[in-house]
XYZ file of C-alpha atoms in Angstrom:
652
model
C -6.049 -40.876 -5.078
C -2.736 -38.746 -5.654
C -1.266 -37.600 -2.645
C -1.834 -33.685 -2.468
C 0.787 -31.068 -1.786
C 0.720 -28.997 1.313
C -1.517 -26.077 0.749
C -0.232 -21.689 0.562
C -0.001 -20.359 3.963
C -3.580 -18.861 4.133
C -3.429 -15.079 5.899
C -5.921 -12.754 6.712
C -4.569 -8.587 6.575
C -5.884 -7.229 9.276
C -5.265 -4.738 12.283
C -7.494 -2.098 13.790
C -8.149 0.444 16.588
C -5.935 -0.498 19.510
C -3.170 -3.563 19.880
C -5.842 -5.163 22.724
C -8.671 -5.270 19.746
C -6.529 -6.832 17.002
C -4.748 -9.317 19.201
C -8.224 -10.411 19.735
C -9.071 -10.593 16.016
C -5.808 -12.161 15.600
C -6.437 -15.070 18.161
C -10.439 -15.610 16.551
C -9.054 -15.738 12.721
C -6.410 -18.307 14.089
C -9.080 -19.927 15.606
C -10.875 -20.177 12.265
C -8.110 -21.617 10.361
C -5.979 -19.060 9.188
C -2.360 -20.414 9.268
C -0.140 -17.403 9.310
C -0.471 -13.214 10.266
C -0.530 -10.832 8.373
C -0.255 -7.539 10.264
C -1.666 -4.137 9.291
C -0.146 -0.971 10.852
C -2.082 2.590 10.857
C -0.888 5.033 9.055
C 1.330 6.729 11.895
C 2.827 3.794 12.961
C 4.244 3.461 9.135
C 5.104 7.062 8.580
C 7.198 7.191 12.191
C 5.153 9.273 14.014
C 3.460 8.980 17.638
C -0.407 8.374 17.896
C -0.096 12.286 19.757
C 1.772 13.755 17.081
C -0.323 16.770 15.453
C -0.143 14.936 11.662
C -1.222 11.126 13.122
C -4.571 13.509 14.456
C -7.648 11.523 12.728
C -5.480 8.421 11.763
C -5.068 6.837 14.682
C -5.553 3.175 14.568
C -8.025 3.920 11.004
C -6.153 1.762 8.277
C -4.858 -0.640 10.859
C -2.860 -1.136 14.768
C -1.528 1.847 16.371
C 2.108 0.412 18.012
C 4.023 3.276 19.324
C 6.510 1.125 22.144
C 7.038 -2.439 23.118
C 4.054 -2.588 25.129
C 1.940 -2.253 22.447
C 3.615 -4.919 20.480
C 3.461 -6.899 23.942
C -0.402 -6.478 23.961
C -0.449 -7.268 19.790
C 0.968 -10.963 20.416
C -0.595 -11.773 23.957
C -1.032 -15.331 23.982
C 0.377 -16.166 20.287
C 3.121 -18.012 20.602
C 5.781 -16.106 18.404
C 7.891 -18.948 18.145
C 5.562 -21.363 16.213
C 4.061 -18.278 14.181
C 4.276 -16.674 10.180
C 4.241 -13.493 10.831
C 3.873 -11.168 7.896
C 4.330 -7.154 8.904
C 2.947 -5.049 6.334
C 5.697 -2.033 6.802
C 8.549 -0.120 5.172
C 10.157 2.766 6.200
C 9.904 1.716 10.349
C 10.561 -2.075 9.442
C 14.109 -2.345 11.483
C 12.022 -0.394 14.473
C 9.230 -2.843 13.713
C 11.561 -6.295 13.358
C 13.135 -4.745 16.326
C 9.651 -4.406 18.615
C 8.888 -8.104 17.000
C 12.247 -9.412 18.236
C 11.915 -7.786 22.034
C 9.014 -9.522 22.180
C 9.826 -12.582 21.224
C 12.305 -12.893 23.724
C 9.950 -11.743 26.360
C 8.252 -14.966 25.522
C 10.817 -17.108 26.146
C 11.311 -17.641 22.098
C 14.739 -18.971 19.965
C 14.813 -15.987 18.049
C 17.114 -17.836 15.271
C 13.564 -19.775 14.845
C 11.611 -16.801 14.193
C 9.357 -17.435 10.528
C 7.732 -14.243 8.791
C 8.665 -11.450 6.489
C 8.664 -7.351 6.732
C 8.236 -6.228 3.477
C 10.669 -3.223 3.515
C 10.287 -2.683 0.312
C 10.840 1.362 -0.028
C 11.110 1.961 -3.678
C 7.167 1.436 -4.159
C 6.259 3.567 -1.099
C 8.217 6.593 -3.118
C 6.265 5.129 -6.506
C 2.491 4.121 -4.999
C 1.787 4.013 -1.653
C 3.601 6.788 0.031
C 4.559 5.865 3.659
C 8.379 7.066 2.977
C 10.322 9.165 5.246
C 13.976 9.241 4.565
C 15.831 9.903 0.714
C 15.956 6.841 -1.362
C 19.753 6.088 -0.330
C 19.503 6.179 3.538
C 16.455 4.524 2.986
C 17.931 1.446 0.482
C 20.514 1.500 3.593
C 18.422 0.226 6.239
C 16.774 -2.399 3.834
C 19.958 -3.605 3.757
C 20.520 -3.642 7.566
C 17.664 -5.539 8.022
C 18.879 -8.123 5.520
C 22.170 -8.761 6.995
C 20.944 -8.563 10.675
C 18.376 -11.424 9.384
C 21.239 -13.400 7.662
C 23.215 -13.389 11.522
C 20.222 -13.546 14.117
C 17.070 -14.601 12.197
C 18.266 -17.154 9.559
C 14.609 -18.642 8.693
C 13.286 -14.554 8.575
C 12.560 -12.808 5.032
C 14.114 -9.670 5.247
C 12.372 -8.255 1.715
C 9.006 -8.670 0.127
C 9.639 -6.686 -3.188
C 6.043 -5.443 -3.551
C 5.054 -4.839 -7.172
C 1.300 -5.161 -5.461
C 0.977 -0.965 -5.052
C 2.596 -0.939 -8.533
C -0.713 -2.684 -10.022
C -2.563 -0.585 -7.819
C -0.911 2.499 -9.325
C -1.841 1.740 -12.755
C 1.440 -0.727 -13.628
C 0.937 -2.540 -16.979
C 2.023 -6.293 -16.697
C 5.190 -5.858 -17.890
C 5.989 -2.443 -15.819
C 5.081 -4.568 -12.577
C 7.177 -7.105 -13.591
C 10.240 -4.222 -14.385
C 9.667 -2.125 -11.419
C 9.813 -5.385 -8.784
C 12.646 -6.705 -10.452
C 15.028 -3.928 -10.808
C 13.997 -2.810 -6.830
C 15.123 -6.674 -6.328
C 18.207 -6.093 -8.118
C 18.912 -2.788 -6.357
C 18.507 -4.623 -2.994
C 21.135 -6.789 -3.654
C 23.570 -5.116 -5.617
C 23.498 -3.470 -2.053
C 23.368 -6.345 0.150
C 26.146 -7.940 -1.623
C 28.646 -5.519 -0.039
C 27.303 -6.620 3.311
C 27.272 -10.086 3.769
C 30.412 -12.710 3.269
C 30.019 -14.269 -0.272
C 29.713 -17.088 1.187
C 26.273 -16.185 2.768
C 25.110 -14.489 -0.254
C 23.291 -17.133 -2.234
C 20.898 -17.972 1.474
C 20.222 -14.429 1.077
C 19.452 -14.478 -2.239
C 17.087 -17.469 -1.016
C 15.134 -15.182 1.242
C 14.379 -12.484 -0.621
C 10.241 -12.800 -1.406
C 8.002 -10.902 -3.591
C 4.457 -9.671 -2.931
C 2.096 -9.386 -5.836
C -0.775 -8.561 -7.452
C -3.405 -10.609 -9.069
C -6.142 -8.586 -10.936
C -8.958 -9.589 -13.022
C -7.491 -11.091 -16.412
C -6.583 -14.349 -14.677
C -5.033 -15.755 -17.886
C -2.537 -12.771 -18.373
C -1.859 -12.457 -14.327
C -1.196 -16.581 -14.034
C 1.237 -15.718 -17.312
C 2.579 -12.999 -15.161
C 3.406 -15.081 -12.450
C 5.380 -17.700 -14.586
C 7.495 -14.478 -16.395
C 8.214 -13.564 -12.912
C 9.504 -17.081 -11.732
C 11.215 -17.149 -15.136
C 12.647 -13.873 -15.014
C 13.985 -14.313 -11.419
C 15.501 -17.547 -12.022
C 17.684 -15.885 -15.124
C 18.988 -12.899 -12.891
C 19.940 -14.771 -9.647
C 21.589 -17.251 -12.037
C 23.514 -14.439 -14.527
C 23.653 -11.580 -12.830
C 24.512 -12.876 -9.242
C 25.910 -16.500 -10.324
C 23.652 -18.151 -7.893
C 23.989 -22.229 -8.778
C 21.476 -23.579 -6.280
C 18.292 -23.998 -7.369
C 16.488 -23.675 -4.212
C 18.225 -20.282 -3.954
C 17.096 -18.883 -7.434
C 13.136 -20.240 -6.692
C 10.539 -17.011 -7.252
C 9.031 -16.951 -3.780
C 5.984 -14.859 -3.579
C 2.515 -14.649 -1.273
C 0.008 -12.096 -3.072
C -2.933 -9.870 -2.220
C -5.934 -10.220 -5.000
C -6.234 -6.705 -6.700
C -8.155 -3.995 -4.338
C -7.970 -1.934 -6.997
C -10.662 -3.493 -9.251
C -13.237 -3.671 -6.451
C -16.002 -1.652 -6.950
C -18.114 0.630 -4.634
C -21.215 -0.061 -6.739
C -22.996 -3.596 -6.559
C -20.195 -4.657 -4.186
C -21.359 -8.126 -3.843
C -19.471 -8.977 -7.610
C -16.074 -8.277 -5.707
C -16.725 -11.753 -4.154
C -16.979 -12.953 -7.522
C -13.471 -10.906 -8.329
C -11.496 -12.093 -5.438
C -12.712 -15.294 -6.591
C -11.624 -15.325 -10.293
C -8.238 -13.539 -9.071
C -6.904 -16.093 -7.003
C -7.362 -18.727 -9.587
C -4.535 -16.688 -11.260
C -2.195 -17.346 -8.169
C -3.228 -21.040 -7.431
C -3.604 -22.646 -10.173
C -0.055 -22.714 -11.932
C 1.778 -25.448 -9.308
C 5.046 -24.052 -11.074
C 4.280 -20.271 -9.976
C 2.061 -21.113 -7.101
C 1.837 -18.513 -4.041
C 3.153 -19.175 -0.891
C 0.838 -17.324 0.816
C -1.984 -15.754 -0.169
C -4.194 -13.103 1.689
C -7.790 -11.718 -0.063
C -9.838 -8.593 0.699
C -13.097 -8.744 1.731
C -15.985 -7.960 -0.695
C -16.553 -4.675 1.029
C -13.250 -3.315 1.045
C -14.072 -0.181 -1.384
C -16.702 0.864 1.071
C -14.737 0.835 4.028
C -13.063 -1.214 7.267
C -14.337 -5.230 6.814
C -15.807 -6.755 9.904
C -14.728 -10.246 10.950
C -17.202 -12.158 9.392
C -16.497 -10.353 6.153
C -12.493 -11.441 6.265
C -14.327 -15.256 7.823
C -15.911 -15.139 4.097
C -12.704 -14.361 2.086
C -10.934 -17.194 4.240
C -13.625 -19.943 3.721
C -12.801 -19.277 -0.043
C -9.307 -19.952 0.045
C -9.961 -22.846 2.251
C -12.680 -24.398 -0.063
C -10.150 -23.735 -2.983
C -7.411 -25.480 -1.217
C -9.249 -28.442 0.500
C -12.493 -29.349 -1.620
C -11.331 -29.540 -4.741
C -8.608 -31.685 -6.147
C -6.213 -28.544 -7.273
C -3.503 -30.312 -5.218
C -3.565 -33.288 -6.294
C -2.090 -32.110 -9.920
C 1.600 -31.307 -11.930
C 1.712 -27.837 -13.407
C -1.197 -27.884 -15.535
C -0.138 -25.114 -18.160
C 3.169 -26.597 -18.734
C 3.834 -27.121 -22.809
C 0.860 -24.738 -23.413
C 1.800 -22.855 -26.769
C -0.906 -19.917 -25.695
C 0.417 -19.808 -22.157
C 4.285 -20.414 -23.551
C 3.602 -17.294 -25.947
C 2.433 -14.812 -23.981
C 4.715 -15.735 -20.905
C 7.217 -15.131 -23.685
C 5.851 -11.806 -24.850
C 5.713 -10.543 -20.946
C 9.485 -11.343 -20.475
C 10.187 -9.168 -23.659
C 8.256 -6.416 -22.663
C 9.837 -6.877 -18.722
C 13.271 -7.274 -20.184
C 12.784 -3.984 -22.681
C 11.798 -1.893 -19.323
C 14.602 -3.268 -17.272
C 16.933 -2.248 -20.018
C 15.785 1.127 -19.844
C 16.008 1.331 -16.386
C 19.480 -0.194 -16.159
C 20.771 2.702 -18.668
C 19.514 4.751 -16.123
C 21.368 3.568 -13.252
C 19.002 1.538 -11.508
C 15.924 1.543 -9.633
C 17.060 4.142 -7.042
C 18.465 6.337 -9.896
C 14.488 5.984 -11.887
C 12.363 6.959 -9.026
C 10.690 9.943 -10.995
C 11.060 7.767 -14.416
C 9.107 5.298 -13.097
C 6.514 7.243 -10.881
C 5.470 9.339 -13.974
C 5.173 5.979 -16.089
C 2.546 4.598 -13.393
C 0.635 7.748 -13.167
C 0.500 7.686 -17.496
C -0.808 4.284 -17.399
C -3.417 4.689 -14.746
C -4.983 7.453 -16.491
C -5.152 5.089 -19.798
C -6.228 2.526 -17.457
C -9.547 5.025 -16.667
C -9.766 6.215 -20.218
C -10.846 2.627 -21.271
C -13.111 2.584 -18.840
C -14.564 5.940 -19.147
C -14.656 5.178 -23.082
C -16.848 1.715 -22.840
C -13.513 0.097 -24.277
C -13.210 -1.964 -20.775
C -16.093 -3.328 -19.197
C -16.555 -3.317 -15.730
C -19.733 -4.782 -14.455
C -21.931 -2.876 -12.657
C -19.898 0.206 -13.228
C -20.226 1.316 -16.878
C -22.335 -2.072 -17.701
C -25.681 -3.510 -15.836
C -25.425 -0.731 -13.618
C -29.629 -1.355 -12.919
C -29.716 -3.738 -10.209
C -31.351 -4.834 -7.023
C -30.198 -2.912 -3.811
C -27.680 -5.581 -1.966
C -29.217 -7.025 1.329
C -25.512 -7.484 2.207
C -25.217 -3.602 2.976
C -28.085 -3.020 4.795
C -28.319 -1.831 8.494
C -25.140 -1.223 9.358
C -23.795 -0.321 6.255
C -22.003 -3.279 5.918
C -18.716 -2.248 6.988
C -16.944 -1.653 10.489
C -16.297 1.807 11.843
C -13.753 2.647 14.199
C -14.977 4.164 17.767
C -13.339 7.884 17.579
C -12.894 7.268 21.617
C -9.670 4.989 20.252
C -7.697 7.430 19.338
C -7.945 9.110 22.533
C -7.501 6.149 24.571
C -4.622 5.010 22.703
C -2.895 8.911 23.636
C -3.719 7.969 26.902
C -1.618 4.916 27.247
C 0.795 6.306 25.594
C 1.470 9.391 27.573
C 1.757 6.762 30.880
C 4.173 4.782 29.014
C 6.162 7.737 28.608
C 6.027 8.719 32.330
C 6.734 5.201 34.132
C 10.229 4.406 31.443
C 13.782 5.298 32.743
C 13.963 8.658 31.046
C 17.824 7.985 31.194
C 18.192 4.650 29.722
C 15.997 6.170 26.850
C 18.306 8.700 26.131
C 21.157 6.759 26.236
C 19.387 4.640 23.899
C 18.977 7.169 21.594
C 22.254 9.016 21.254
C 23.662 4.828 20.344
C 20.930 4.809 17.976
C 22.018 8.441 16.600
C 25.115 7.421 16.132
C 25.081 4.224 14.516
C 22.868 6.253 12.056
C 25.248 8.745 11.317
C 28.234 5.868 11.232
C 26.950 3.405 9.127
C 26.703 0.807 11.318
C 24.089 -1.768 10.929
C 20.839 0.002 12.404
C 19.218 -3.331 13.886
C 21.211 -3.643 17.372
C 20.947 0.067 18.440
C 17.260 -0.372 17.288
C 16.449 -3.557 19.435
C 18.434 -1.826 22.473
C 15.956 0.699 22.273
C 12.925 -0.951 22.016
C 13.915 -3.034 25.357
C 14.797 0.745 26.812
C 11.120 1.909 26.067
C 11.785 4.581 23.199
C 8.686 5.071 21.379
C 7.904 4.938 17.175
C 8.376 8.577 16.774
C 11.519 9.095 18.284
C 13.173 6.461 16.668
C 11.533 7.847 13.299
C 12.923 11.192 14.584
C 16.601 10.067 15.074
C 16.404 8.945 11.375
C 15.123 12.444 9.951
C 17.657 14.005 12.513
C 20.664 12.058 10.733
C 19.000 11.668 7.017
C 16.474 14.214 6.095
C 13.122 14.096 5.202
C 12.111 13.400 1.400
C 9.856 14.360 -0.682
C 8.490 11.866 -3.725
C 7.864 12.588 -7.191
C 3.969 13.297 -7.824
C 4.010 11.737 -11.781
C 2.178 14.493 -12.536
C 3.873 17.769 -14.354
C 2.629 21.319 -15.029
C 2.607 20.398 -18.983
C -0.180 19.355 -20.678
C 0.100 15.305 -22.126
C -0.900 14.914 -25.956
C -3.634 13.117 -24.761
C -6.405 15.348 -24.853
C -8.816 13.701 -27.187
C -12.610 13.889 -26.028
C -11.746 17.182 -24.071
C -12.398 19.152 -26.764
C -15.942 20.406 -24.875
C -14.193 20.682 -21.429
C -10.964 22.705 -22.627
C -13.639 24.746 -23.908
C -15.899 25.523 -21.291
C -12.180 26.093 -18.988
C -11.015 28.177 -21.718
C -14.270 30.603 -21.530
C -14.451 31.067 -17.332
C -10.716 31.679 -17.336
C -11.662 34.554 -19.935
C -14.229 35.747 -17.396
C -12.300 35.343 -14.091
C -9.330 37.357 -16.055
C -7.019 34.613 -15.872
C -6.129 30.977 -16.262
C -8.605 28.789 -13.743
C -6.840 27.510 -10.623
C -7.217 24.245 -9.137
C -5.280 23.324 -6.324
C -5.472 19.413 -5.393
C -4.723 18.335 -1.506
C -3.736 15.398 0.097
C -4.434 16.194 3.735
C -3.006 13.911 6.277
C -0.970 10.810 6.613
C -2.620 9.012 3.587
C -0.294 7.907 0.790
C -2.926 6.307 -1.829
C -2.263 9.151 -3.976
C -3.622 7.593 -7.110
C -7.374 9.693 -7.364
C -5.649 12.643 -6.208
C -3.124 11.879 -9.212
C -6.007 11.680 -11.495
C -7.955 14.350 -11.018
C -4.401 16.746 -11.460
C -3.140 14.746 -14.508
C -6.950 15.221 -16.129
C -7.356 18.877 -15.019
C -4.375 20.069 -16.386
C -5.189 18.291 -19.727
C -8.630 20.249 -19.905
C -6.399 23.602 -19.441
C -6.779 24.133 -15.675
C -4.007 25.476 -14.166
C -3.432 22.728 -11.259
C -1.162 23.136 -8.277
C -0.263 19.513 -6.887
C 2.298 19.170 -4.577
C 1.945 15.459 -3.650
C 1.181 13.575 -0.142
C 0.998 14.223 3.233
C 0.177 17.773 3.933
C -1.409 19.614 7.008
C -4.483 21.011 6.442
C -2.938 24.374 7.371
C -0.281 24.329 4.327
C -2.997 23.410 2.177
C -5.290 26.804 2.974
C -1.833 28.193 2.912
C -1.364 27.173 -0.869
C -4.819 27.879 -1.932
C -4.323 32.146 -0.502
C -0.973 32.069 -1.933
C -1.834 30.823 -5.170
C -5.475 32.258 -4.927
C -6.769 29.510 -6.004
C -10.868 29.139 -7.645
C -11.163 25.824 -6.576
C -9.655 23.427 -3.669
C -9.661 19.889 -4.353
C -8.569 17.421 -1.606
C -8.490 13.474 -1.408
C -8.496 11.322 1.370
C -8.933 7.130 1.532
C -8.114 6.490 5.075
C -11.430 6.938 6.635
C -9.800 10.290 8.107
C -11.881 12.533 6.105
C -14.110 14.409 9.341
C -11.864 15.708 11.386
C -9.069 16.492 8.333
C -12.061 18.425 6.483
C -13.868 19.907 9.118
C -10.254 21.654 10.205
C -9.459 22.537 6.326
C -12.644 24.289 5.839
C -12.468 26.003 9.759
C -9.279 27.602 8.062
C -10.661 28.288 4.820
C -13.237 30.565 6.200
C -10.324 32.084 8.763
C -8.238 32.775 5.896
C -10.981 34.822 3.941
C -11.433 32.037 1.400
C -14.886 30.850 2.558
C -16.027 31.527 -0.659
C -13.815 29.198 -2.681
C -15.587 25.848 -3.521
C -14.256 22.738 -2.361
C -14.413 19.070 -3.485
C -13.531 16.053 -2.069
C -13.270 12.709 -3.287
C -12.228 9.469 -1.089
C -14.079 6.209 0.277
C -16.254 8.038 2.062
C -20.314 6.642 3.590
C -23.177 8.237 2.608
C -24.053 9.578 6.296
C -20.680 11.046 6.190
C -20.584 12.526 2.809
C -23.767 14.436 4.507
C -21.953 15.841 7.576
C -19.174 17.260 4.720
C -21.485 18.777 3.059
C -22.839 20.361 6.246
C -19.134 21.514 6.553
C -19.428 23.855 3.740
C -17.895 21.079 1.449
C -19.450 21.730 -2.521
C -18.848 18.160 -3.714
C -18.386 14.728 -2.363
C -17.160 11.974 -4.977
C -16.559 8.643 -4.349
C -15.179 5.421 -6.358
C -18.104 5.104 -7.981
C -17.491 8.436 -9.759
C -15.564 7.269 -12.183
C -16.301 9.564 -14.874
C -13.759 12.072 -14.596
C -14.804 14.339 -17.570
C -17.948 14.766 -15.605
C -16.182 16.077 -12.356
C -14.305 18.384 -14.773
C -17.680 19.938 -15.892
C -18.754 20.151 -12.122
C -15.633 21.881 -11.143
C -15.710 24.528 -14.001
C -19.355 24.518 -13.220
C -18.861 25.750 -9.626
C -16.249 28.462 -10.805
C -18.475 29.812 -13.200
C -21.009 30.388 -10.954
C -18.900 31.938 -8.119
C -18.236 36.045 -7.588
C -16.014 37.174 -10.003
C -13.642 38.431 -7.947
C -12.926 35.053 -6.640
């Protein structure tokens, strides 16, 4: 029997409630098999902001571990040996603070730090294009990617200081060949930077260590040609661009998340079938094989997966890895004229992109470029599927089926105990009061001014994680020194010549508008600390096409500057979107101030991942519509909205 190669490292994401309950999942996933972390931080932890700060209200510990100090990061790895650990930490804009509460910890344990093994991703550029969890301007923020890199190519010499994440891109709608662009040219901004920070001599290990984290999605043959273009691709700029000559230094090293985006809401027990399929696409080429590879659960578009759910996703890649002979095997697509062509045709398409991009000056310099590409394709994206043109199972095909035993009782899916949040304010608050307020301080104003220097951010950063200063004033320090920033939505005031089919909506807008006096207003909200700005996106880039007149000013707002917008713009209808699982307390505090403000009598709709029994208690809010992934049919929500206008007061 050929001997087979070692297997990907097999991960698990995963984080939840408090750093006590996921060091406990940690330490039972280990148990099961899994062979490296992969760490998911809530949505205040990534943003820089303190589980008691008024915008992390409703968030706490929802999309994954609250750590605001070193003893939370203390409690995360209790008993895991940091030292023999892959640790992959799923954060960007606080990775040095992150790295930093990693490192302090490591060395509480006893650990060679120069041995540490895992990966931040720190990967910035996407967060301003997809996922949102940005704080600083794009420069500052390339700046401390950069930091990270060089500390790592000193102190932590076996540490990946990047994952260039073109996952969120596919998420956001990215074509093939725009995820392969957009990942690339964020890699080549990285180290056009780095290069000015580390001797040449260093460069090419650096080079080396550089990763990628991908997508896989449902047309396994295109995504496993995908892969290749990228290992292709890479190879040819490390070796032209950057004159790298080792070979080990120029290898396209990448662990991948299956697509999230394709799983669907209704008849959720296909996903398994997905996850499945996708991974094939990420396995099966030994030449452009993952290193690591983490799948969802099957239930992940209905909410939080319970252990046994992430148990299910692991047995697969364990069953993939050691029951069948997939190991055992040489590239298997090698000299494959259909595989050869349309790796081909990818590069060309990638290359085309990259060339536009370069003529504008870069990644950095594309931001908005690029942002309003992703949000053009995603709404093609849901045209085919709105239009029967691409099937998906279950969704606009088969949608008759048996009800699935597999969400019954408890909904299948975990729900976080509201009592966390308050307990994690708690600990927080007596962290605060037993730390030397002094050495804090003293902390801070080295941290301050390494900021405002230029000095590499990582040393002030670790001092102050020993000294006990918390998430959000190290996040604070950075929007003292840098500013805050605000991203590109994708989605202008200007109609798209795309409005085939509409012909019937644009109509029915046209004739309220007439009757209200004036052009419909729609104002879309993203209340909260959620970045997944892709539905709200959607729903603005489709309104405005059917002659709405949308106000959409992006992510991250308090629910008081949204019933701010929506009397100052006096809006007909409010709109907001939330996927964090933060949707009670956000709404329930929106519509409180609606009715404050006078506006009771504007209708609102809401779309997110949101439970049946909870969709109930929004509607007992005063909430008009509740929409969830399995709405899909946008033209439809269209109709609703101008439905709900038309049968309002006219003086609304």
């Amino acid at each position: 029997m050929p001997a087979k190669e070692k297997p990907w490292l097999f991960r698990t994401y995963a984080g939840h409630s408090t750093a006590a309950k996921s060091n406990e999942l940690y330490r039972t996933n280990l148990s099961k098999g899994q062979t490296g972390l992969s760490v998911a931080f809530d949505l205040p932890t990534q943003t820089g902001y303190d589980s008691d700060h008024v915008l992390a209200r409703g968030e706490v510990g929802k999309v994954g571990v609250p750590v605001c100090h070193l003893g939370d990061m203390r409690t995360l790895f209790r008993d895991i040996p940091l030292e023999q650990m892959n640790t992959s930490m799923t954060i960007n804009a606080t990775a040095p603070w992150l790295l930093s509460l990693y490192i302090a910890v490591a060395e509480e344990q006893g650990a060679d730090v120069s041995k540490l093994q895992g990966t931040v991703q720190n990967d910035i550029i996407k967060e301003y294009l997809s996922r949102g969890t940005y704080i600083c301007p794009p420069k500052p923020s390339l700046r401390m990617i950069t930091d990270v890199a060089a500390y790592t190519a000193q102190s932590l010499p076996k540490w990946n200081p990047m994952n260039v994440c073109s996952y969120h891109l596919q998420e956001a709608g990215a074509t093939p060949e725009q995820e392969l662009a957009f990942a690339l040219a964020t890699g080549i901004a990285v180290l056009d930077d780095l290069k000015t920070k580390v001797p040449a001599a260093d460069f090419p290990a650096m080079v080396g260590r550089i990763s990628f984290f991908v997508n896989a999605g449902i047309r396994f043959v295109t995504e496993m040609c995908k892969m290749r273009a990228f290992t292709e691709l890479w190879d040819e700029i490390c070796r032209d661009r950057y004159g790298i000559e080792e070979e080990k230094f120029r290898r396209f090293r990448y662990g991948v998340q299956v697509n999230s985006l394709g799983l669907t809401e209704q008849q959720p027990e296909n996903n398994v079938y997905r996850i499945l399929i996708e991974m094939l696409a990420v396995t099966l080429s030994k030449n452009a094989r993952a290193r690591a590879v983490q799948l969802p659960a099957w239930n992940e578009a209905l909410g939080l997966p319970r252990p046994w759910d992430q148990q299910w996703s692991l047995r697969m890649q364990q069953i993939m890895a050691y029951e069948t002979d997939l190991l055992e095997y040489g590239d298997l697509f090698d000299g494959n004229p259909a595989v050869t062509a349309k790796v081909e045709d990818l590069k060309q398409g990638a290359r085309q992109e990259l060339a536009t991009l370069d003529s504008m000056g870069g990644a950095i310099a594309a931001i908005d470029y690029m942002k309003s590409r992703l949000v053009e394709s995603n709404a093609a994206r849901i045209n085919r599927i709105e239009a029967n043109e691409t099937i998906v199972v279950g969704v606009n095909r088969w949608t008759e089926g048996e009800a699935s035993p597999l969400t019954a009782g408890d909904g299948g899916i975990m729900v976080v105990d509201p009592a966390v949040e308050a307990d994690q304010i708690e600990r927080l608050r007596a962290w605060r009061d037993a730390r030397d307020q002094r050495a804090v301080e003293a902390a801070l104003a080295a941290l301050r001014e390494a900021a405002q220097s230029g000095a590499n951010i990582m040393p002030p950063s670790i001092a102050a994680a020993k000294a006990g200063v918390t998430t959000g004033e190290w996040a604070g320090v950075m929007r003292q020194v840098h500013g805050e920033y605000r991203g590109p939505t994708g989605v202008s005031r200007a109609p798209s010549n795309k409005t085939e089919g509409l012909d019937d909506i644009r109509a029915a807008v046209d004739a309220v508008s007439a009757r209200l006096g004036r052009r419909l207003k729609f104002v879309v909200g993203k209340p909260g600390l959620d970045g997944h700005s892709n539905g709200a996106e959607q729903i603005a880039f489709r309104a405005r096409d059917c002659g709405m007149d949308i106000t959409y000013e992006g992510i991250r707002l308090t629910p008081e500057q949204i019933v701010s917008q929506a009397l100052d713009d006096a809006a007909h209808v409010v709109g907001l979107s939330i996927l964090s699982g933060s949707h009670l307390p956000l709404i329930e505090e929106v519509m409180d101030r609606m009715r404050r403000a006078g506006l009771g009598h504007v209708p609102v709709v809401v779309g997110g991942i949101i439970p049946d029994e909870d969709a109930a208690k929004l509607l007992g809010f005063g909430v008009a519509r509740v929409y969830t992934p399995k709405d899909f049919e946008l033209n439809r929500i269209m109709m609703d909205i101008v439905a709900l206008v038309d049968a309002g007061p006219l003086a609304a």
